[in-house]
Short mmCIF file of C-alpha atoms in Angstrom, two decimals:
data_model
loop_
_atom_site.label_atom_id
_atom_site.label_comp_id
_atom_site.label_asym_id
_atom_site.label_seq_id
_atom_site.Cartn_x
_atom_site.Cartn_y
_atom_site.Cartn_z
CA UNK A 1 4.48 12.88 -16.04
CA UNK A 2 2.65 16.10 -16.04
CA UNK A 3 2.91 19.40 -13.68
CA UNK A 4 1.60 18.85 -10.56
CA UNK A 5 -1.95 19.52 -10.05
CA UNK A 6 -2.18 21.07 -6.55
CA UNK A 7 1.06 22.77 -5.14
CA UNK A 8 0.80 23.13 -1.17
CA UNK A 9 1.45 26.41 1.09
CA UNK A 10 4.97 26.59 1.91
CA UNK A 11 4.83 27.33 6.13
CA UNK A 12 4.92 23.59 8.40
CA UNK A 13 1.41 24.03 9.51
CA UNK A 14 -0.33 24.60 6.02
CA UNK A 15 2.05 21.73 4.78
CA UNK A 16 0.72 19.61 7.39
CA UNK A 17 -2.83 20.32 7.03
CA UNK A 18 -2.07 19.29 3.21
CA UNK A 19 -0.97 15.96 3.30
CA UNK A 20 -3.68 15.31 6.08
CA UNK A 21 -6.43 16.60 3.53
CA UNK A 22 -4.76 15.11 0.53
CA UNK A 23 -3.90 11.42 2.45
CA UNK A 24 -7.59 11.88 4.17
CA UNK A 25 -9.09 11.72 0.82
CA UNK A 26 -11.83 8.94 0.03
CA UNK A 27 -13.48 7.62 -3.27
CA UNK A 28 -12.45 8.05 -6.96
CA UNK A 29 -10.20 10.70 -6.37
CA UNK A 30 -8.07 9.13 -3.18
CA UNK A 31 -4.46 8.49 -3.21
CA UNK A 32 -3.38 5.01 -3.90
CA UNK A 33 -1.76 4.30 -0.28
CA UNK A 34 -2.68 1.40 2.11
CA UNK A 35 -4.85 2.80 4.89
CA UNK A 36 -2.36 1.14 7.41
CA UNK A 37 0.62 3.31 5.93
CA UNK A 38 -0.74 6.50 5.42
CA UNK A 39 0.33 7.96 8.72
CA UNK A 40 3.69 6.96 7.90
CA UNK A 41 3.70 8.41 4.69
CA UNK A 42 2.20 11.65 6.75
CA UNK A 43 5.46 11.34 9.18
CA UNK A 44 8.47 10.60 7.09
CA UNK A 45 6.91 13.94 4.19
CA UNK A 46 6.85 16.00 7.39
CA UNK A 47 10.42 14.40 8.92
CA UNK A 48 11.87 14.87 5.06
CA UNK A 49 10.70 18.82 4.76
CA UNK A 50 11.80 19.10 8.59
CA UNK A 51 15.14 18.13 7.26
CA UNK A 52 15.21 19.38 4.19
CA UNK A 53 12.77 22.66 3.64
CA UNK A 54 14.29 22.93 -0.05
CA UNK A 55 12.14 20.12 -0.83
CA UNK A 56 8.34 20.30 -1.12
CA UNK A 57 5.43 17.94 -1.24
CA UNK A 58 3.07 17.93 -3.75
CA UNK A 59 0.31 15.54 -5.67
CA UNK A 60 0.94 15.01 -9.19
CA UNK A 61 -0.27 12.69 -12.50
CA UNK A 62 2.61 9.77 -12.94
CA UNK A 63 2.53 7.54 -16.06
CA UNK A 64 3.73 4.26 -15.82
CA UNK A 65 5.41 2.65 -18.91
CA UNK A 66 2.37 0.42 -19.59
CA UNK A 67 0.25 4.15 -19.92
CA UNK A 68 -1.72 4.02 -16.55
CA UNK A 69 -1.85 7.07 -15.16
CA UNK A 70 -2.15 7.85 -11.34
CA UNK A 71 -2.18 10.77 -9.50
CA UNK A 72 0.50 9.98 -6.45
CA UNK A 73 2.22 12.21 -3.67
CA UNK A 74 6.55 13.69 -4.60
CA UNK A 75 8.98 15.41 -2.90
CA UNK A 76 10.14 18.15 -5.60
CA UNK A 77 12.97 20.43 -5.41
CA UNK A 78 16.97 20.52 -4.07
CA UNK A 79 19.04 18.16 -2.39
CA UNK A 80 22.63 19.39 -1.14
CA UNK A 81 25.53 18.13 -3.15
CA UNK A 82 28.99 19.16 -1.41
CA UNK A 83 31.79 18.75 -4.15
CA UNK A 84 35.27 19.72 -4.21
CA UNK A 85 34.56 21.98 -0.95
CA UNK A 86 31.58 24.09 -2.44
CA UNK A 87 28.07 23.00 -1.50
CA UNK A 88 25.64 22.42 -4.61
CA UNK A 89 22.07 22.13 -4.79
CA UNK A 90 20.85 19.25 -7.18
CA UNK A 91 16.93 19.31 -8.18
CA UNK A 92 15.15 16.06 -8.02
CA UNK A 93 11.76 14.57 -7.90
CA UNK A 94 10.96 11.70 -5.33
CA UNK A 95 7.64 9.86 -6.22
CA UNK A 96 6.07 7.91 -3.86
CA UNK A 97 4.65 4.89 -5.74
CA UNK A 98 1.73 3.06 -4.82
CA UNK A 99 3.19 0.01 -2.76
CA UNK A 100 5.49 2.76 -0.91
CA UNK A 101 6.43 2.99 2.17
CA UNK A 102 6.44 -1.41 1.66
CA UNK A 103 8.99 -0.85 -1.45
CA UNK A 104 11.18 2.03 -2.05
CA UNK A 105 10.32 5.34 -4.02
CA UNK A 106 11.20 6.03 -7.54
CA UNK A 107 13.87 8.95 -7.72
CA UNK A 108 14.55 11.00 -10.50
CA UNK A 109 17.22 13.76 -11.52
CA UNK A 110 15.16 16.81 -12.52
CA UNK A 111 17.48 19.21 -14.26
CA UNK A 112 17.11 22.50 -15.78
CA UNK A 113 17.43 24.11 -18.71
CA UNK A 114 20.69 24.76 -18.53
CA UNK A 115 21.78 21.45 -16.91
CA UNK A 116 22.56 18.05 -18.73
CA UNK A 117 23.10 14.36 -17.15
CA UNK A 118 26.13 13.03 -17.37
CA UNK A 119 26.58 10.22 -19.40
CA UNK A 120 27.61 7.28 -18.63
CA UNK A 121 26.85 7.99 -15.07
CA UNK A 122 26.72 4.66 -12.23
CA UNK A 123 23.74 5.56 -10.25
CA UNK A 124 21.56 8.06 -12.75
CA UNK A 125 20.01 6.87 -15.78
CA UNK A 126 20.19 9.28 -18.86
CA UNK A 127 16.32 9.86 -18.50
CA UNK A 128 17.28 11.04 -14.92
CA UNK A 129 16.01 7.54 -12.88
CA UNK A 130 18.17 7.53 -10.08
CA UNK A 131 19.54 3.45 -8.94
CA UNK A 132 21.83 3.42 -5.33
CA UNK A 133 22.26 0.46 -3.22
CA UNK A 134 19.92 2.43 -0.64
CA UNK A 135 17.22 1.91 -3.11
CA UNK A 136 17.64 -1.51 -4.08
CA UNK A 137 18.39 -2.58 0.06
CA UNK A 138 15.28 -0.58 0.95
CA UNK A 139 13.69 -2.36 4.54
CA UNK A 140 10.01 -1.34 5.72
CA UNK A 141 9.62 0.42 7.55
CA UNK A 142 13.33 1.36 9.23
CA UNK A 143 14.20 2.83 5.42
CA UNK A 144 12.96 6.47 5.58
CA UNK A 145 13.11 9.39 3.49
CA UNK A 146 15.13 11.66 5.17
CA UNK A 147 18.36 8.66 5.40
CA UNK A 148 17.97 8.12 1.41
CA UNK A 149 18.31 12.10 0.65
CA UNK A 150 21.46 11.84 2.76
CA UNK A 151 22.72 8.48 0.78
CA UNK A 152 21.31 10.63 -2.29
CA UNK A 153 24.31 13.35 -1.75
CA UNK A 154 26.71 11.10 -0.59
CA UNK A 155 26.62 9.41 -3.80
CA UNK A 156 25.87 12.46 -6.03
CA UNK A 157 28.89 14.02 -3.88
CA UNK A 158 31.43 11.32 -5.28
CA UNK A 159 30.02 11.45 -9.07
CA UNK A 160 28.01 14.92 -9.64
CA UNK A 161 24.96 13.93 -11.94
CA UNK A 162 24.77 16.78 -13.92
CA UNK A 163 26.68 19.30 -16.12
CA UNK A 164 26.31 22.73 -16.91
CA UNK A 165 24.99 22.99 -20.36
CA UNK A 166 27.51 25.90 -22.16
CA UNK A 167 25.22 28.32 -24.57
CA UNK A 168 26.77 30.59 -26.81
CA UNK A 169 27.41 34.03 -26.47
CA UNK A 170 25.51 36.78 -28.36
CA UNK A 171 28.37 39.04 -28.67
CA UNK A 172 31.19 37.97 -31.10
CA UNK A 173 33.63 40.17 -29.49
CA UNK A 174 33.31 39.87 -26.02
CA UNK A 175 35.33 41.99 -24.08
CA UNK A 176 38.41 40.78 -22.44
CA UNK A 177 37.71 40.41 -18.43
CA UNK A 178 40.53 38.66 -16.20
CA UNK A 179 38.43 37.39 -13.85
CA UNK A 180 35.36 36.56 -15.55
CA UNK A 181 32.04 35.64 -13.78
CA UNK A 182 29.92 32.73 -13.74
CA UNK A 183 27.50 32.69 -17.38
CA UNK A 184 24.13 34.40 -16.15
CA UNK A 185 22.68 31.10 -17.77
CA UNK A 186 23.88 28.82 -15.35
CA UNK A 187 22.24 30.54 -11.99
CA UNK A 188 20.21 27.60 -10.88
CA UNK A 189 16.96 28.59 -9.71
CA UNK A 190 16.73 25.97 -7.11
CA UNK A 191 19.20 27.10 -4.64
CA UNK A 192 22.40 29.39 -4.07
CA UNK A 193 24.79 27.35 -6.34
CA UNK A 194 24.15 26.08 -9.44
CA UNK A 195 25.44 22.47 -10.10
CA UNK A 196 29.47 21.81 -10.49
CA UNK A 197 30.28 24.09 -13.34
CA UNK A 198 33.62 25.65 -14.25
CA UNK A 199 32.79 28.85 -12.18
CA UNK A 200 36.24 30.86 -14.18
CA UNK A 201 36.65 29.95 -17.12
CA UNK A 202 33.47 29.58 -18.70
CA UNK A 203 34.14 32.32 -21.07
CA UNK A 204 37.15 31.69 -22.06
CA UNK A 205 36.47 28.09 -23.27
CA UNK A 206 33.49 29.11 -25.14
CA UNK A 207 35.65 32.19 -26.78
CA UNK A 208 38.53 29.60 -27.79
CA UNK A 209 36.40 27.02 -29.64
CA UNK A 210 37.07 24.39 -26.80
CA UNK A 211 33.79 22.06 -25.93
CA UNK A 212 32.72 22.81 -22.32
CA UNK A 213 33.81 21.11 -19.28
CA UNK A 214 31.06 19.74 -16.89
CA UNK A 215 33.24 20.69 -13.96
CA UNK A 216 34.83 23.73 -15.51
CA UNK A 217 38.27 22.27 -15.41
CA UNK A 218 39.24 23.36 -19.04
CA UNK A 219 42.37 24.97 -19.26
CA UNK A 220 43.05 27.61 -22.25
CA UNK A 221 45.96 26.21 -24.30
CA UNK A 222 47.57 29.56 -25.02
CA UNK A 223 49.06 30.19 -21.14
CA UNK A 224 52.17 28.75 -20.80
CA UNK A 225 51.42 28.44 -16.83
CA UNK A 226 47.85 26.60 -16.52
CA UNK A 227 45.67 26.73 -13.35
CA UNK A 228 46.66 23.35 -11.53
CA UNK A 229 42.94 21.21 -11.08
CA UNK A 230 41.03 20.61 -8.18
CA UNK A 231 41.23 17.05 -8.16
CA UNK A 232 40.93 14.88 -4.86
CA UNK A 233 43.77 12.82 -3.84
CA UNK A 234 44.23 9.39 -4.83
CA UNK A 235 44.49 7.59 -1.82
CA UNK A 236 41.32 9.51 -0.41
CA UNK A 237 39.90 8.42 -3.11
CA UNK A 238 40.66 5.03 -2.80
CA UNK A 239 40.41 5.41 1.21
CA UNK A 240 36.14 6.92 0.37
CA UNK A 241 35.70 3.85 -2.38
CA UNK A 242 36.86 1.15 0.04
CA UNK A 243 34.88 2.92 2.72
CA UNK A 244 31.97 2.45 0.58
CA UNK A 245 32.66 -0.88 -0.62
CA UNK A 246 32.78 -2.11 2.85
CA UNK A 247 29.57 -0.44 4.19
CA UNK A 248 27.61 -2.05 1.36
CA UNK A 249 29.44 -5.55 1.97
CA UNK A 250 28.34 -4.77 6.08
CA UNK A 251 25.20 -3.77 4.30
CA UNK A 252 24.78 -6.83 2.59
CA UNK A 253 25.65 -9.45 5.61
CA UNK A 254 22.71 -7.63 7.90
CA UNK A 255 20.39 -8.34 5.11
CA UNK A 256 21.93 -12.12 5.06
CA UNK A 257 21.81 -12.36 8.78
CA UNK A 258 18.47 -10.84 9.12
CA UNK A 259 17.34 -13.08 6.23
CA UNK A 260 18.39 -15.67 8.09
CA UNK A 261 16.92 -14.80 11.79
CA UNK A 262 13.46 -14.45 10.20
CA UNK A 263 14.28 -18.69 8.42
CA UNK A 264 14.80 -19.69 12.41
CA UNK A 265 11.74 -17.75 13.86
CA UNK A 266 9.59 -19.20 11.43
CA UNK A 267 11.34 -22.42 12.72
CA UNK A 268 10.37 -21.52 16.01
CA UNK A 269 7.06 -20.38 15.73
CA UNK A 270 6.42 -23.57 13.76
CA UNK A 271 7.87 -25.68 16.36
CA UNK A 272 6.14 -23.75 19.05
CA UNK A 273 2.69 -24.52 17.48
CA UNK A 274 3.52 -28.29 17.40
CA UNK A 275 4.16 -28.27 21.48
CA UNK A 276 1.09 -26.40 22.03
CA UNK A 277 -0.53 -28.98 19.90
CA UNK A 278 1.19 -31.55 21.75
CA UNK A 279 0.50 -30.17 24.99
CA UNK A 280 -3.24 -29.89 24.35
CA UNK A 281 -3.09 -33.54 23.20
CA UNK A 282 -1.27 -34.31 26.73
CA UNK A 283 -3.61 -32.56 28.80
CA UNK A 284 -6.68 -34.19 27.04
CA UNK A 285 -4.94 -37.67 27.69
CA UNK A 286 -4.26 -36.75 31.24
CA UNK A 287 -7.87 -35.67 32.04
CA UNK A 288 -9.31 -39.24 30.17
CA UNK A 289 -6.46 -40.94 32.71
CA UNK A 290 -7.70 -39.24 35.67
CA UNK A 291 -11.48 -40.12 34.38
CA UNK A 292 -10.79 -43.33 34.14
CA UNK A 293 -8.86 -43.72 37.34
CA UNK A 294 -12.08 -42.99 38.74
CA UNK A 295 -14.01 -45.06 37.44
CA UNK A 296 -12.04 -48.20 38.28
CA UNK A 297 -11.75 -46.69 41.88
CA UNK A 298 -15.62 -47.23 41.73
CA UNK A 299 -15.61 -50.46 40.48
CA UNK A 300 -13.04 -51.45 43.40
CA UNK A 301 -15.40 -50.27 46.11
CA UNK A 302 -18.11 -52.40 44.21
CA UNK A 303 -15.87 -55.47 44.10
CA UNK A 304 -14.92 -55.19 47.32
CA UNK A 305 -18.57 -54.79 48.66
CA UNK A 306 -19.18 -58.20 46.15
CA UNK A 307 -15.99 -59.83 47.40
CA UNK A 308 -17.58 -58.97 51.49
CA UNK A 309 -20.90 -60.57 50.41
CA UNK A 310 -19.31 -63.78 48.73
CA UNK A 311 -17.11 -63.79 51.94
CA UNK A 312 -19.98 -63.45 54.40
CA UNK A 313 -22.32 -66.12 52.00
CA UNK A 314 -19.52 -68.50 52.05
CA UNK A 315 -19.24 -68.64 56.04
CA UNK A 316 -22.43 -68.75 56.48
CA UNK A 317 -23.00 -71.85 54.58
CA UNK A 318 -19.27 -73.41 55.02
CA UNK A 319 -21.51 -75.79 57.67
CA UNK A 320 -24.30 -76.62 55.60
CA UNK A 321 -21.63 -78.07 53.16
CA UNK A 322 -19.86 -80.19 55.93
CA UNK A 323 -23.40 -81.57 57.18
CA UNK A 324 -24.59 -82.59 53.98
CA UNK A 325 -21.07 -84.84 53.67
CA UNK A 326 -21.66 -86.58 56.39
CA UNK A 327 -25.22 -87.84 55.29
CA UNK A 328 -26.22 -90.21 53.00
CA UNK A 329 -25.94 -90.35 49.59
CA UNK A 330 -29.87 -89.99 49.45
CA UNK A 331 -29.81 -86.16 49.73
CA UNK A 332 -33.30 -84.64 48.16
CA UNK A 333 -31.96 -82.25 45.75
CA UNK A 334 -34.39 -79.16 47.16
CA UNK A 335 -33.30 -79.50 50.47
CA UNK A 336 -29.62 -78.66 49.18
CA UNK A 337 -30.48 -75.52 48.82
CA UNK A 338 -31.92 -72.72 51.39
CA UNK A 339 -33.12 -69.68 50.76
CA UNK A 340 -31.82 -66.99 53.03
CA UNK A 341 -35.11 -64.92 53.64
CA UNK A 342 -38.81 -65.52 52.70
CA UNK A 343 -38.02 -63.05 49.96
CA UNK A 344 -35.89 -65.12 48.35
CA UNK A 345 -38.36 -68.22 48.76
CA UNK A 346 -40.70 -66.15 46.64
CA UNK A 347 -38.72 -65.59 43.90
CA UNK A 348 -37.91 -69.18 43.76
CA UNK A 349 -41.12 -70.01 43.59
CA UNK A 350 -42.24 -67.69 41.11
CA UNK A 351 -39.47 -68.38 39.26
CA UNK A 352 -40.00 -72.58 38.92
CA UNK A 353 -43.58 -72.01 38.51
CA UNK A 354 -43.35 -69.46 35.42
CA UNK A 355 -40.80 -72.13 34.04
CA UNK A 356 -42.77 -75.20 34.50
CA UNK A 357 -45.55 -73.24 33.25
CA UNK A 358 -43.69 -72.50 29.98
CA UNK A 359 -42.96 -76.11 29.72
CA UNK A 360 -46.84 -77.23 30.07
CA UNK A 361 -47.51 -74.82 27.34
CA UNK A 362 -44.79 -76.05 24.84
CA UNK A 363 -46.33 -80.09 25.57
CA UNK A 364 -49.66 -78.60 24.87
CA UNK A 365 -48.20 -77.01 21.65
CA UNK A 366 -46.78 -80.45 20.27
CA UNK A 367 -50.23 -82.28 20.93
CA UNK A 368 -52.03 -79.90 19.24
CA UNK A 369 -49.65 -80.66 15.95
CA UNK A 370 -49.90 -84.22 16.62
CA UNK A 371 -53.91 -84.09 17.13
CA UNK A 372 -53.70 -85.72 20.32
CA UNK A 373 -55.58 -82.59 21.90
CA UNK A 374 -58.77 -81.45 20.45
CA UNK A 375 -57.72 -77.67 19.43
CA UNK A 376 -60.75 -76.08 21.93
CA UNK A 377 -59.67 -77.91 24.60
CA UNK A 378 -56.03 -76.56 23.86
CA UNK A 379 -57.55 -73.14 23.99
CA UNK A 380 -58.82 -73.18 27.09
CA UNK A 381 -55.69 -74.72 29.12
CA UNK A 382 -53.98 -72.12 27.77
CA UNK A 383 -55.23 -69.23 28.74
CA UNK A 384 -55.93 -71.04 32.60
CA UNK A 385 -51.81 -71.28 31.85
CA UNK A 386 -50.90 -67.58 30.57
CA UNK A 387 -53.13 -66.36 33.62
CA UNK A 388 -51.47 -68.25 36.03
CA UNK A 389 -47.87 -67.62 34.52
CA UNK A 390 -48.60 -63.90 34.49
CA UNK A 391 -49.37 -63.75 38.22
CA UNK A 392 -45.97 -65.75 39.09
CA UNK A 393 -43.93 -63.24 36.73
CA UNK A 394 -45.87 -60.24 38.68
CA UNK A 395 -45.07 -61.52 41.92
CA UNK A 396 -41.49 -62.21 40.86
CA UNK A 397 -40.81 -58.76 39.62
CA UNK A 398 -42.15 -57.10 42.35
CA UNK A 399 -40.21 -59.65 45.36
CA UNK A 400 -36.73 -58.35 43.05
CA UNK A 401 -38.30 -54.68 43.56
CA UNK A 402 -38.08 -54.80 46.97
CA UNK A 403 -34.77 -56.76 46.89
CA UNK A 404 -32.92 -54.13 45.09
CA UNK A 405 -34.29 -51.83 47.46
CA UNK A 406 -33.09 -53.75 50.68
CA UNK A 407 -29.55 -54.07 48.44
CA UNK A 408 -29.15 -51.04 47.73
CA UNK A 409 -29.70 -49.97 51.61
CA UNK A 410 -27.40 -52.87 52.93
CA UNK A 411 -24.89 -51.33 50.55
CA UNK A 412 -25.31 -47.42 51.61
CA UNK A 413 -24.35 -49.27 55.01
CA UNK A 414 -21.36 -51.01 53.78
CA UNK A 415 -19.83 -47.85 51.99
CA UNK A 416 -20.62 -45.85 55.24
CA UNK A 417 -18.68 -48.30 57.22
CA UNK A 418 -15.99 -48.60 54.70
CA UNK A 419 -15.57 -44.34 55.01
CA UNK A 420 -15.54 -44.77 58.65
#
């Protein structure tokens, strides 16, 4: 990481017209956010500083362990820390990686000169990387900036981070003091209060030889009466661990049950897609049923129009039948059958001579093979045949012409009665 390249004006409006500039950006020199998110990221900087004015936004390089380099957006400066009743400011640097606000920012412990981490600390890494369950249980987009400062000093209130780093003094023989000051080298320049040092006996440790105490808790060896510590109670210490224990087990069950709720709504919408799927399948069946019941409803009418005729037909010639019992058994075979109208007795006609026709021509076919008609002779009865066949098959078509016609009529008739 190097120093920020571009450090914006400190009042809300010029911060504001920063990040819109900055997140507005376009081509090689853009910030690596998802269009879609950069108003968030806008809202929760501008929420955070709202909150928190200590801390600034600013664009800076960040190298990734691999080497890449990328120039991202951070939050730099000082959280607050209350410990032991006095409020501390810690400094710290929240980068906003590339897939943020998606997946949670990268946090880091940015101490001074005269600060050290503590070591072995639970939720800071010794090159400052900060790891708290808010982190690690971080949920787009309800996780926001502002609630993971506050988890930030929670934590950091319970186990400071850093120390105050001792250095020696210049003058060998200090001059006694009874109430000695804080070292000028500890003044953080972040904030009011440095980080949790030994705010009395500073001095005195350093004078005596003894190491320095990251809480300032060191008590000389030569008083017979030492300062008592400032140590919290054991059973509110137990009572603020269980506390915490149980808000990350609560913590841990939503993320279960939510887990869970999102398993059954893709259930759902699944199943949901299958009964739309169904139901178009139902309604297409449904409209073919209803096609179809119409078109047998038409072929009813039709039968029953057929069913009239072969009812009407067979009265009309139930007496014909009866007559033709009672005669002889020397009944001529075309007077068993009557045409109804002169129609009719055209087609007939037409009809038997096109067929007998047909059969003079096949006769005439097999004599010709057999040699028993000279071929020129078989020539000319044939086409005195075909002409004569074509007229019968002309007069034929056009008699069933004007049939269908009167049919069709008789049956407009029928269908009109049958409404009525």
């Amino acid at each position: 990481m190097v120093p920020p390249s571009s450090t914006p004006p400190p009042n809300p409006q010029q911060i504001q017209q920063f990040l819109s500039s900055v997140l507005s950006q376009r081509g090689p020199s853009a910030l690596p956010y998802s269009e879609d998110t950069k108003w968030l990221i806008r809202q929760q900087l501008l929420s955070l500083i709202s909150n928190y004015p200590s801390l600034e936004p600013k664009t800076a390089t960040f190298t990734h362990n691999d080497g890449r380099s990328v120039n991202l957006l951070q939050a730099e400066g000082t959280i607050p820390m209350p410990f032991q009743g006095v409020t501390y400011n810690i400094p710290i640097i929240i980068w906003l990686m590339e897939s943020y606000p998606r997946y949670a920012p990268a946090v880091y412990v940015n101490p001074t000169r005269d600060m050290i981490i503590k070591r072995p600390h639970p939720h800071v890494s010794p090159s400052g990387l900060v790891s708290i369950p808010y982190l690690h249980n971080w949920i787009y987009p309800s996780s926001n900036l502002v609630d993971l400062v506050l988890h930030l000093s929670s934590a950091f209130s319970r186990d400071p981070p850093l120390y105050s780093q001792r250095r020696p003094n210049p003058n060998p023989n200090p001059s006694p003091s009874p109430n000695p000051s804080i070292n000028s080298s500890m003044t953080s320049t972040y904030g009011q209060h440095p980080p949790p040092p030994g705010p009395r006996v500073a001095a005195t440790a350093a004078a005596a030889g003894y190491p320095p105490s990251p809480y300032g808790r060191v008590q000389h060896p030569q008083h017979s009466q030492a300062r008592p510590t400032s140590t919290d109670d054991a059973a509110e210490v137990y009572k603020r661990n269980a506390m915490n224990k149980l808000v990350e087990m609560v913590h841990g069950d939503i993320i279960g049950m939510r887990k869970a709720r999102e398993v059954e709504m893709e259930g759902m919408f699944s199943a949901q897609a299958v009964l739309r799927r169904r139901e178009e399948e139902i309604n297409k069946g449904l409209k073919e049923m209803q096609d179809e019941k119409e078109g047998l409803e038409q072929q009813l009418q039709v039968v029953l129009m057929n069913t009239d005729v072969l009812d009407s037909w067979i009265r009309d010639n139930e007496g014909k039948i009866k007559n033709l019992g009672k005669k002889n058994n020397n009944v001529a075979v075309d007077e068993a059958i009557h045409c109804v109208d002169v129609l009719s007795k055209q087609v007939l006609d037409s009809t038997a001579a096109d067929l007998a026709i047909e059969d003079v021509v096949y006769s005439l076919d097999k004599a010709v093979q057999d040699g028993v008609v000279p071929f020129d002779q078989y020539l000319r009865n044939v086409r005195l045949l075909s002409r004569e066949q074509f007229f019968h098959r002309a007069t034929a078509s056009k008699v069933k012409e004007a049939q269908m016609q009167a049919q069709v009529a008789n049956m407009a008739a029928r269908i009109s009665h049958f409404v009525s």
